[in-house]
Amino acid sequence: MSTQVESAPAESVDEGPKTVVETQSLTKVYRDFWGRQKVRALKALDLEIREGEIFGLLGPNGSGKSTTIKLLLGLLFPTSGRAIVLDEEATKVDKNERIGYLPEESYLYRFLTAEETLDFYGRLFDMSGQERRDRTNELIERVGLGWARRRQLREYSKGMTRRIGLAQALINDPELIFLDEPTSGLDPLGTREMKDLILDLKAKGKTVVMSSHQLDDVQDVCDRIGILYQGELKELGRVDELLRVEDETQIRCSHLSEGAIDEIKQVIAKHEGELKDVSNPQSTLEQLFLEIVRQSEERPGMRAGSK
Amino acid sequence: MGYEEFVSFADWLPSSLATFGLILVSCAFLGAILAYLVGIVRYGPSEAFYKLWEGIFQAFPDLLFTSPKRVAAIARLAIQETLRRRVLLVVFALFALALLFGGWFLDAGSDHPERTYLGFVLGGTQFLVLFLGLLISTASLPQDIQNKTIYTVVTKPIRAGEIIMGRVLGFLLIGTVMIGSMGLISYFFVVGGLNHRHSVDVSEFVRVNPDSTDTSSGRRASANAYYEALSTRNARHRHRIELVLQQLSRGEGGSIGSGLQTAIFYLQVQNESGHTHDFRSVGGNQELIAGGIKYTLFEEKIEQKSSGLLESLLNLFSESRYRVGLRMDVEEGIFENPEAMLAQRPLNEVLQEMNVTLVTSNPQEMLQARVPYYARELSYLDREGNITEERGMSVGKMNEKYGYIDGGTSLARAIYRFNGLRPGMFSDDRVAIDMNLRVFRTLKGDIIHRVTGSVYFRVTKEEDGRKITYETEPVVFESQEYSVQTLELSRNVVALWTDVEGNPARQEMDLLTEFADNGKFEVVLRCNEAGMYFGVAPSSVYFKLRDGSFALNFAKCFFGIWLQFMLISSLGVTLSSFLNASVSLLATVVALLIGFFGDFIRDVATQQIEGGGPLEATYRLITQMNVTSELEGTIRFVSYIDVLLVKLMEVMTYIIPDFTQMHTQGPLADGYNIPVGLVGFHTMVAFAFAMVLCIVGYFSLKTREIAA
Ligand SMILES: Nc1ncnc2c1ncn2[C@@H]1O[C@H](COP(=O)(O)OP(=O)(O)OP(=O)(O)O)[C@@H](O)[C@H]1O
Ligand SMILES: [Mg+2]
């Protein structure tokens, strides 16, 4: 017993968390009916996502975020390159036992009620009746739809559909969850709940791959992000590292008197520093994002890691 | 007009399984080659080979470990989706409308109203149900893909095969409910629509002269008919009702001089429009004593025998039937013959005095399921007694060849060899032979006068190394042209033979157990009149076994429609796994047409039909060109394209099962039992095809890029 306990941490130190998603120069070209090339939606994407992290895919509209997720799910076949999910080729069905997926719009059967929807997806996992009932009740409460559980989805608002879509993605208690724009259509409260839920999943050791435009969402929850622009990966790294500005120091205090602020200004001046701003801190991811978009437009062909 | 008893399961199963396996293997092989070619274009030769190998390798566990729960979930979804589309309601409403208005137009007075009725409900149900199958099966999957709802399904551990099978199963359940309820409604529609009664005015009974051909209805009376009347006209026809002498008994001891004691007459309804009637209750026995004779009007209830649960259930709804007769008991005096008794007081007067009202039951023998038992071999003998032709009996209804029996000579005859008849196959101690003869006259003569023929049984047995031929006394019958005539004969036959000493011998014996040689014997048919011929085919003479249940026969026919529905829906689902909704609808319709008109297409392909293939025919149609004139100039090229098209279609006819076969309307409407073996065969074929289609669907859905 004791030897095992000792050896376990040693191993994890050696290898780190294991890789759950890996892409090797993954490329997708959409073709039309005659096989003619239409759009190069993804260009040679190399990505590695490790167990237990929240990975955010960022990028403007049409940059290839959804395409990447669909490739990872096997909904699309790569034009070249490989996508490996949970140690299997992404097109394999077996991996689906352990993953969950929330599409960009909730594509659900509108003639089913919330309960029937979850029950249906539960059946697809070959769950027993009792298991399905328990799981359905739990998830409906968790996404806050208890009051509308017997209504058909056709009557649902966009945010409500989003919530049931999320519940559907979690029906099998997956290890790896793909969320395509999870906060789209949600009210501020819903957005907050969604973010809490994602963090909760992380706390349970799940891996989350999400895409979004809401930069502050990404900043709040993601450990690492990749920024896509026209199908190319422009930036990749830990959120805190990406946002750290090396030659700037940010000091945040509360209940500071005017006198105290003056005193601090004097200290800074004494050390030949320059006080730039004393207002509340801003979302700097937005700045980074805009910067990358601007740079990419100036210097096409620049890639993550090539600077 | 016979339907061959289908060869038994064991006979065809091994050979057809082998054929089926061969087709399956070659299909799989062709499919793999095709897939590889596509793969080469996409991934290059080595990668394609790897992918193909992997795909095939994956297919086995995927198909083998199909999860019933997932299949059921998809089936449920397909049902919910269909119910929501209201197409079922529309189809059902059309069906109801058709029955409602069809009822007005269907002619209950035609020669065979049951054929009209059955043709109508079966045709209608088939059309509506197949149309429904087409619509729901081809729309489902494309809709799912278009709405992208399938994204959340295929990212679950469900296999492509389960998505296909679930859908087919769901549609099949819908089809089962639809066909089942339509079948039930149709059954009552047919039975109810054909039901009618006639009443008889007893004052209309008149004396008939049994020897005369001239009767009030223009038809010959039964041999023992003494009175006749016409019923009221109902359902556009009337029946001739005859009072037929059934039984005479003389005084004690039966000695010649003791005179008549009792005579029993039965009321018989003659066949008209292919059916007869029994009577309703006349309200118990009624008596009348006049002129030393006691007249009793009596009724006997006819026991309805039911075979199986379905039949006995349906019998609960049907009315009681009676046989009604008049019995005369001599109280005083003696009568030499029936004529003398009738001279005392004509029976029509007796009936009138009794003031009886006669009402018939609903039609009998209209909806039946005759079970024919055909001979194994048939040979024809000419005037000199030489065999002119001999054949085994594997010919069905379509391609029957007639042979001819010369009349007026005892040597020319047709010999039907039967084998395997057992007493249990008949309902009582009688055997019934159905005959369907053609009569040819070389002499100009009286058309009304019927040609007589005779039938007897014959068997040759080996006894102590000698061959002895036993024959029964011939039974003479009058041929009835254009209809099936039934000879009911006692199983107790008198066998005649020449014994060892060369003396004629005779003995009564049981036809099936004693006369027959291990179940084998022959039926010999002769034409008795010189200058006449009987035309007979292998299926013209058969033993009529105990009738099957019509309700069951009806159910079998609807089961045939169900099988077709299954094929259509699996075809629709499979095609829609790689085509969009409208294209797969079109493709399924084409397949359906090929399935229905396979024979025709094969005839076009082998150029047995004038006018050329589809393009050429269209050209001729547009230019109003005669089908026999040659095409000229450049337009000839269409005929070359046609050759290709037609060849392609011909190949398709072998791939797509023959739909018309599965629909066993013919025997049902003609009143023949549909053999269980035939139904089994169709079931096998249909399931095999559905299975192949599901596998094709699996591969096509699995290799499809869902989000592209
Ligand atoms: N089925 C398709 N056929 C052809 N082109 C497609 C298809 N799907 C996406 N594209 C193209 O691929 C590119 C990437 O699309 P994708 O949906 O991945 O973008 P996205 O980053 O998810 O955008 P958004 O933020 O708007 O969701 C776009 O140029 C889009 O037009
Ligand atoms: Mg997107």
Short mmCIF file of N, CA and C in Angstrom, two decimals, chain B residues 11-122:
data_model
loop_
_atom_site.label_atom_id
_atom_site.label_comp_id
_atom_site.label_asym_id
_atom_site.label_seq_id
_atom_site.Cartn_x
_atom_site.Cartn_y
_atom_site.Cartn_z
N ASP B 11 -37.58 -27.95 -48.71
CA ASP B 11 -37.18 -28.14 -50.10
C ASP B 11 -36.35 -26.99 -50.64
N TRP B 12 -36.81 -25.78 -50.34
CA TRP B 12 -36.12 -24.67 -50.99
C TRP B 12 -35.10 -23.99 -50.11
N LEU B 13 -35.24 -24.17 -48.78
CA LEU B 13 -34.39 -23.40 -47.87
C LEU B 13 -32.90 -23.55 -48.15
N PRO B 14 -32.39 -24.80 -48.22
CA PRO B 14 -30.92 -24.92 -48.41
C PRO B 14 -30.45 -24.27 -49.70
N SER B 15 -31.16 -24.55 -50.79
CA SER B 15 -30.68 -24.03 -52.07
C SER B 15 -30.79 -22.51 -52.13
N SER B 16 -31.89 -21.99 -51.59
CA SER B 16 -32.03 -20.54 -51.69
C SER B 16 -31.10 -19.83 -50.71
N LEU B 17 -30.83 -20.48 -49.58
CA LEU B 17 -29.86 -19.90 -48.66
C LEU B 17 -28.51 -19.80 -49.33
N ALA B 18 -28.17 -20.85 -50.06
CA ALA B 18 -26.89 -20.85 -50.77
C ALA B 18 -26.85 -19.71 -51.79
N THR B 19 -27.94 -19.60 -52.55
CA THR B 19 -28.01 -18.52 -53.55
C THR B 19 -27.89 -17.17 -52.87
N PHE B 20 -28.62 -17.06 -51.77
CA PHE B 20 -28.63 -15.80 -51.07
C PHE B 20 -27.23 -15.45 -50.55
N GLY B 21 -26.57 -16.46 -49.99
CA GLY B 21 -25.20 -16.27 -49.49
C GLY B 21 -24.28 -15.80 -50.61
N LEU B 22 -24.45 -16.44 -51.76
CA LEU B 22 -23.62 -16.10 -52.92
C LEU B 22 -23.83 -14.64 -53.32
N ILE B 23 -25.10 -14.25 -53.37
CA ILE B 23 -25.41 -12.87 -53.74
C ILE B 23 -24.80 -11.91 -52.72
N LEU B 24 -24.93 -12.29 -51.44
CA LEU B 24 -24.43 -11.45 -50.37
C LEU B 24 -22.92 -11.25 -50.50
N VAL B 25 -22.23 -12.38 -50.71
CA VAL B 25 -20.77 -12.32 -50.80
C VAL B 25 -20.35 -11.49 -52.01
N SER B 26 -21.01 -11.71 -53.14
CA SER B 26 -20.60 -10.96 -54.33
C SER B 26 -20.92 -9.47 -54.19
N CYS B 27 -22.07 -9.18 -53.53
CA CYS B 27 -22.41 -7.78 -53.27
C CYS B 27 -21.35 -7.13 -52.39
N ALA B 28 -20.97 -7.85 -51.34
CA ALA B 28 -19.98 -7.33 -50.41
C ALA B 28 -18.67 -7.07 -51.14
N PHE B 29 -18.29 -8.01 -52.02
CA PHE B 29 -17.05 -7.91 -52.75
C PHE B 29 -17.07 -6.69 -53.68
N LEU B 30 -18.16 -6.57 -54.41
CA LEU B 30 -18.32 -5.43 -55.32
C LEU B 30 -18.28 -4.12 -54.55
N GLY B 31 -19.00 -4.12 -53.42
CA GLY B 31 -19.05 -2.92 -52.58
C GLY B 31 -17.66 -2.53 -52.12
N ALA B 32 -16.87 -3.52 -51.69
CA ALA B 32 -15.53 -3.25 -51.20
C ALA B 32 -14.66 -2.66 -52.30
N ILE B 33 -14.77 -3.23 -53.51
CA ILE B 33 -13.98 -2.73 -54.64
C ILE B 33 -14.35 -1.27 -54.94
N LEU B 34 -15.65 -1.03 -54.93
CA LEU B 34 -16.14 0.32 -55.20
C LEU B 34 -15.60 1.29 -54.15
N ALA B 35 -15.71 0.88 -52.90
CA ALA B 35 -15.23 1.73 -51.80
C ALA B 35 -13.74 2.00 -51.93
N TYR B 36 -12.99 0.97 -52.36
CA TYR B 36 -11.55 1.13 -52.52
C TYR B 36 -11.23 2.14 -53.62
N LEU B 37 -11.97 2.05 -54.72
CA LEU B 37 -11.76 2.98 -55.83
C LEU B 37 -12.00 4.42 -55.37
N VAL B 38 -13.10 4.61 -54.63
CA VAL B 38 -13.39 5.94 -54.11
C VAL B 38 -12.27 6.38 -53.18
N GLY B 39 -11.82 5.44 -52.36
CA GLY B 39 -10.74 5.72 -51.41
C GLY B 39 -9.46 6.14 -52.08
N ILE B 40 -9.12 5.48 -53.19
CA ILE B 40 -7.89 5.81 -53.92
C ILE B 40 -7.91 7.27 -54.35
N VAL B 41 -9.06 7.67 -54.88
CA VAL B 41 -9.20 9.06 -55.34
C VAL B 41 -9.00 10.01 -54.15
N ARG B 42 -9.51 9.61 -53.01
CA ARG B 42 -9.49 10.51 -51.87
C ARG B 42 -8.16 10.50 -51.12
N TYR B 43 -7.64 9.30 -50.86
CA TYR B 43 -6.48 9.22 -49.96
C TYR B 43 -5.25 8.61 -50.60
N GLY B 44 -5.34 8.14 -51.81
CA GLY B 44 -4.22 7.42 -52.39
C GLY B 44 -4.30 5.95 -52.03
N PRO B 45 -3.64 5.08 -52.84
CA PRO B 45 -3.86 3.64 -52.76
C PRO B 45 -3.59 2.99 -51.40
N SER B 46 -2.47 3.32 -50.76
CA SER B 46 -2.12 2.57 -49.55
C SER B 46 -3.01 2.99 -48.38
N GLU B 47 -3.21 4.29 -48.25
CA GLU B 47 -4.05 4.81 -47.17
C GLU B 47 -5.50 4.29 -47.34
N ALA B 48 -5.95 4.27 -48.59
CA ALA B 48 -7.31 3.79 -48.87
C ALA B 48 -7.46 2.34 -48.45
N PHE B 49 -6.42 1.55 -48.73
CA PHE B 49 -6.48 0.14 -48.38
C PHE B 49 -6.58 -0.02 -46.87
N TYR B 50 -5.76 0.76 -46.19
CA TYR B 50 -5.76 0.73 -44.73
C TYR B 50 -7.14 1.10 -44.19
N LYS B 51 -7.72 2.16 -44.74
CA LYS B 51 -9.03 2.63 -44.26
C LYS B 51 -10.13 1.61 -44.53
N LEU B 52 -10.05 1.02 -45.71
CA LEU B 52 -11.06 0.02 -46.09
C LEU B 52 -10.99 -1.16 -45.12
N TRP B 53 -9.78 -1.61 -44.91
CA TRP B 53 -9.57 -2.74 -44.02
C TRP B 53 -10.10 -2.44 -42.63
N GLU B 54 -9.81 -1.24 -42.17
CA GLU B 54 -10.25 -0.82 -40.85
C GLU B 54 -11.78 -0.76 -40.78
N GLY B 55 -12.36 -0.21 -41.85
CA GLY B 55 -13.81 -0.08 -41.90
C GLY B 55 -14.51 -1.42 -41.83
N ILE B 56 -13.99 -2.37 -42.59
CA ILE B 56 -14.59 -3.71 -42.59
C ILE B 56 -14.40 -4.35 -41.23
N PHE B 57 -13.21 -4.16 -40.70
CA PHE B 57 -12.87 -4.76 -39.42
C PHE B 57 -13.78 -4.22 -38.32
N GLN B 58 -14.08 -2.92 -38.42
CA GLN B 58 -14.90 -2.26 -37.41
C GLN B 58 -16.37 -2.68 -37.53
N ALA B 59 -16.77 -3.02 -38.76
CA ALA B 59 -18.19 -3.30 -39.01
C ALA B 59 -18.70 -4.47 -38.18
N PHE B 60 -17.86 -5.47 -37.99
CA PHE B 60 -18.32 -6.67 -37.29
C PHE B 60 -18.73 -6.38 -35.85
N PRO B 61 -17.81 -5.81 -35.05
CA PRO B 61 -18.27 -5.50 -33.68
C PRO B 61 -19.41 -4.50 -33.66
N ASP B 62 -19.38 -3.52 -34.54
CA ASP B 62 -20.45 -2.50 -34.57
C ASP B 62 -21.81 -3.14 -34.80
N LEU B 63 -21.87 -4.04 -35.79
CA LEU B 63 -23.16 -4.63 -36.14
C LEU B 63 -23.56 -5.72 -35.16
N LEU B 64 -22.55 -6.43 -34.66
CA LEU B 64 -22.83 -7.55 -33.77
C LEU B 64 -23.30 -7.07 -32.40
N PHE B 65 -22.66 -6.02 -31.89
CA PHE B 65 -23.00 -5.56 -30.55
C PHE B 65 -23.96 -4.39 -30.60
N THR B 66 -24.93 -4.50 -31.46
CA THR B 66 -25.98 -3.49 -31.54
C THR B 66 -26.73 -3.45 -30.22
N SER B 67 -26.91 -2.25 -29.68
CA SER B 67 -27.61 -2.16 -28.40
C SER B 67 -29.10 -1.98 -28.64
N PRO B 68 -29.90 -2.91 -28.11
CA PRO B 68 -31.36 -2.82 -28.30
C PRO B 68 -31.92 -1.52 -27.73
N LYS B 69 -31.32 -1.05 -26.63
CA LYS B 69 -31.85 0.15 -26.00
C LYS B 69 -31.67 1.36 -26.90
N ARG B 70 -30.53 1.44 -27.54
CA ARG B 70 -30.28 2.59 -28.42
C ARG B 70 -31.16 2.50 -29.66
N VAL B 71 -31.31 1.27 -30.19
CA VAL B 71 -32.17 1.10 -31.35
C VAL B 71 -33.60 1.51 -30.98
N ALA B 72 -34.04 1.09 -29.79
CA ALA B 72 -35.40 1.42 -29.36
C ALA B 72 -35.56 2.92 -29.18
N ALA B 73 -34.49 3.58 -28.66
CA ALA B 73 -34.58 5.02 -28.46
C ALA B 73 -34.78 5.74 -29.79
N ILE B 74 -34.02 5.31 -30.81
CA ILE B 74 -34.15 5.93 -32.13
C ILE B 74 -35.52 5.61 -32.73
N ALA B 75 -35.97 4.37 -32.51
CA ALA B 75 -37.28 3.97 -33.03
C ALA B 75 -38.37 4.87 -32.43
N ARG B 76 -38.27 5.09 -31.12
CA ARG B 76 -39.25 5.94 -30.44
C ARG B 76 -39.23 7.35 -31.00
N LEU B 77 -38.02 7.83 -31.22
CA LEU B 77 -37.88 9.19 -31.77
C LEU B 77 -38.53 9.27 -33.15
N ALA B 78 -38.26 8.23 -33.96
CA ALA B 78 -38.82 8.22 -35.32
C ALA B 78 -40.34 8.23 -35.26
N ILE B 79 -40.89 7.50 -34.31
CA ILE B 79 -42.35 7.44 -34.18
C ILE B 79 -42.89 8.80 -33.75
N GLN B 80 -42.26 9.38 -32.73
CA GLN B 80 -42.72 10.69 -32.25
C GLN B 80 -42.67 11.72 -33.36
N GLU B 81 -41.56 11.67 -34.10
CA GLU B 81 -41.38 12.62 -35.19
C GLU B 81 -42.48 12.44 -36.24
N THR B 82 -42.79 11.18 -36.58
CA THR B 82 -43.81 10.91 -37.60
C THR B 82 -45.19 11.34 -37.11
N LEU B 83 -45.49 11.04 -35.85
CA LEU B 83 -46.80 11.41 -35.32
C LEU B 83 -47.00 12.91 -35.42
N ARG B 84 -45.90 13.63 -35.21
CA ARG B 84 -45.99 15.07 -35.22
C ARG B 84 -46.25 15.61 -36.63
N ARG B 85 -45.86 14.85 -37.63
CA ARG B 85 -46.00 15.36 -39.00
C ARG B 85 -47.42 15.22 -39.54
N ARG B 86 -48.27 14.56 -38.82
CA ARG B 86 -49.70 14.46 -39.18
C ARG B 86 -49.94 13.72 -40.49
N VAL B 87 -48.87 13.13 -41.03
CA VAL B 87 -49.06 12.44 -42.31
C VAL B 87 -49.93 11.21 -42.11
N LEU B 88 -49.84 10.62 -40.91
CA LEU B 88 -50.64 9.44 -40.61
C LEU B 88 -52.12 9.77 -40.68
N LEU B 89 -52.44 10.91 -40.13
CA LEU B 89 -53.83 11.34 -40.09
C LEU B 89 -54.38 11.50 -41.50
N VAL B 90 -53.54 12.11 -42.35
CA VAL B 90 -53.96 12.33 -43.74
C VAL B 90 -54.21 10.99 -44.43
N VAL B 91 -53.26 10.08 -44.24
CA VAL B 91 -53.40 8.77 -44.89
C VAL B 91 -54.65 8.06 -44.40
N PHE B 92 -54.88 8.14 -43.10
CA PHE B 92 -56.04 7.46 -42.55
C PHE B 92 -57.33 8.10 -43.04
N ALA B 93 -57.31 9.40 -43.14
CA ALA B 93 -58.50 10.10 -43.63
C ALA B 93 -58.79 9.70 -45.07
N LEU B 94 -57.73 9.58 -45.88
CA LEU B 94 -57.90 9.14 -47.27
C LEU B 94 -58.51 7.75 -47.32
N PHE B 95 -58.02 6.90 -46.44
CA PHE B 95 -58.52 5.52 -46.38
C PHE B 95 -60.01 5.52 -46.04
N ALA B 96 -60.36 6.31 -45.03
CA ALA B 96 -61.76 6.38 -44.60
C ALA B 96 -62.64 6.91 -45.73
N LEU B 97 -62.15 7.95 -46.40
CA LEU B 97 -62.90 8.53 -47.51
C LEU B 97 -63.10 7.51 -48.63
N ALA B 98 -62.01 6.79 -48.92
CA ALA B 98 -62.07 5.80 -49.99
C ALA B 98 -63.14 4.75 -49.66
N LEU B 99 -63.17 4.30 -48.42
CA LEU B 99 -64.16 3.29 -48.05
C LEU B 99 -65.57 3.87 -48.12
N LEU B 100 -65.68 5.10 -47.65
CA LEU B 100 -66.99 5.75 -47.60
C LEU B 100 -67.58 5.88 -49.00
N PHE B 101 -66.76 6.42 -49.91
CA PHE B 101 -67.28 6.66 -51.24
C PHE B 101 -67.15 5.44 -52.14
N GLY B 102 -66.12 4.65 -51.85
CA GLY B 102 -65.95 3.42 -52.63
C GLY B 102 -67.16 2.53 -52.48
N GLY B 103 -67.73 2.52 -51.29
CA GLY B 103 -68.89 1.68 -51.01
C GLY B 103 -70.04 1.95 -51.96
N TRP B 104 -70.14 3.18 -52.43
CA TRP B 104 -71.24 3.50 -53.35
C TRP B 104 -71.00 2.94 -54.74
N PHE B 105 -69.73 2.92 -55.12
CA PHE B 105 -69.45 2.57 -56.51
C PHE B 105 -69.20 1.09 -56.73
N LEU B 106 -68.88 0.40 -55.64
CA LEU B 106 -68.57 -1.02 -55.83
C LEU B 106 -69.83 -1.76 -56.18
N ASP B 107 -69.74 -2.58 -57.22
CA ASP B 107 -70.90 -3.26 -57.73
C ASP B 107 -71.06 -4.62 -57.06
N ALA B 108 -72.03 -4.70 -56.17
CA ALA B 108 -72.23 -5.95 -55.45
C ALA B 108 -72.93 -6.97 -56.32
N GLY B 109 -73.39 -6.56 -57.51
CA GLY B 109 -74.15 -7.47 -58.35
C GLY B 109 -73.34 -8.10 -59.46
N SER B 110 -72.05 -7.81 -59.51
CA SER B 110 -71.23 -8.37 -60.58
C SER B 110 -71.07 -9.86 -60.38
N ASP B 111 -70.43 -10.50 -61.32
CA ASP B 111 -70.26 -11.94 -61.26
C ASP B 111 -69.51 -12.37 -60.02
N HIS B 112 -68.48 -11.61 -59.68
CA HIS B 112 -67.69 -11.94 -58.49
C HIS B 112 -67.51 -10.69 -57.65
N PRO B 113 -68.55 -10.28 -56.95
CA PRO B 113 -68.44 -9.03 -56.18
C PRO B 113 -67.31 -9.09 -55.16
N GLU B 114 -67.02 -10.30 -54.66
CA GLU B 114 -65.96 -10.38 -53.64
C GLU B 114 -64.61 -9.98 -54.23
N ARG B 115 -64.43 -10.28 -55.51
CA ARG B 115 -63.15 -9.88 -56.14
C ARG B 115 -63.05 -8.37 -56.22
N THR B 116 -64.15 -7.75 -56.59
CA THR B 116 -64.17 -6.29 -56.68
C THR B 116 -63.86 -5.69 -55.31
N TYR B 117 -64.53 -6.20 -54.30
CA TYR B 117 -64.36 -5.66 -52.95
C TYR B 117 -62.94 -5.87 -52.45
N LEU B 118 -62.45 -7.11 -52.60
CA LEU B 118 -61.11 -7.40 -52.08
C LEU B 118 -60.07 -6.61 -52.85
N GLY B 119 -60.26 -6.55 -54.17
CA GLY B 119 -59.31 -5.78 -54.98
C GLY B 119 -59.28 -4.33 -54.54
N PHE B 120 -60.44 -3.82 -54.23
CA PHE B 120 -60.53 -2.42 -53.82
C PHE B 120 -59.82 -2.18 -52.48
N VAL B 121 -60.16 -2.95 -51.46
CA VAL B 121 -59.53 -2.67 -50.16
C VAL B 121 -58.04 -2.98 -50.17
N LEU B 122 -57.67 -4.07 -50.85
CA LEU B 122 -56.25 -4.42 -50.85
C LEU B 122 -55.44 -3.42 -51.66
#
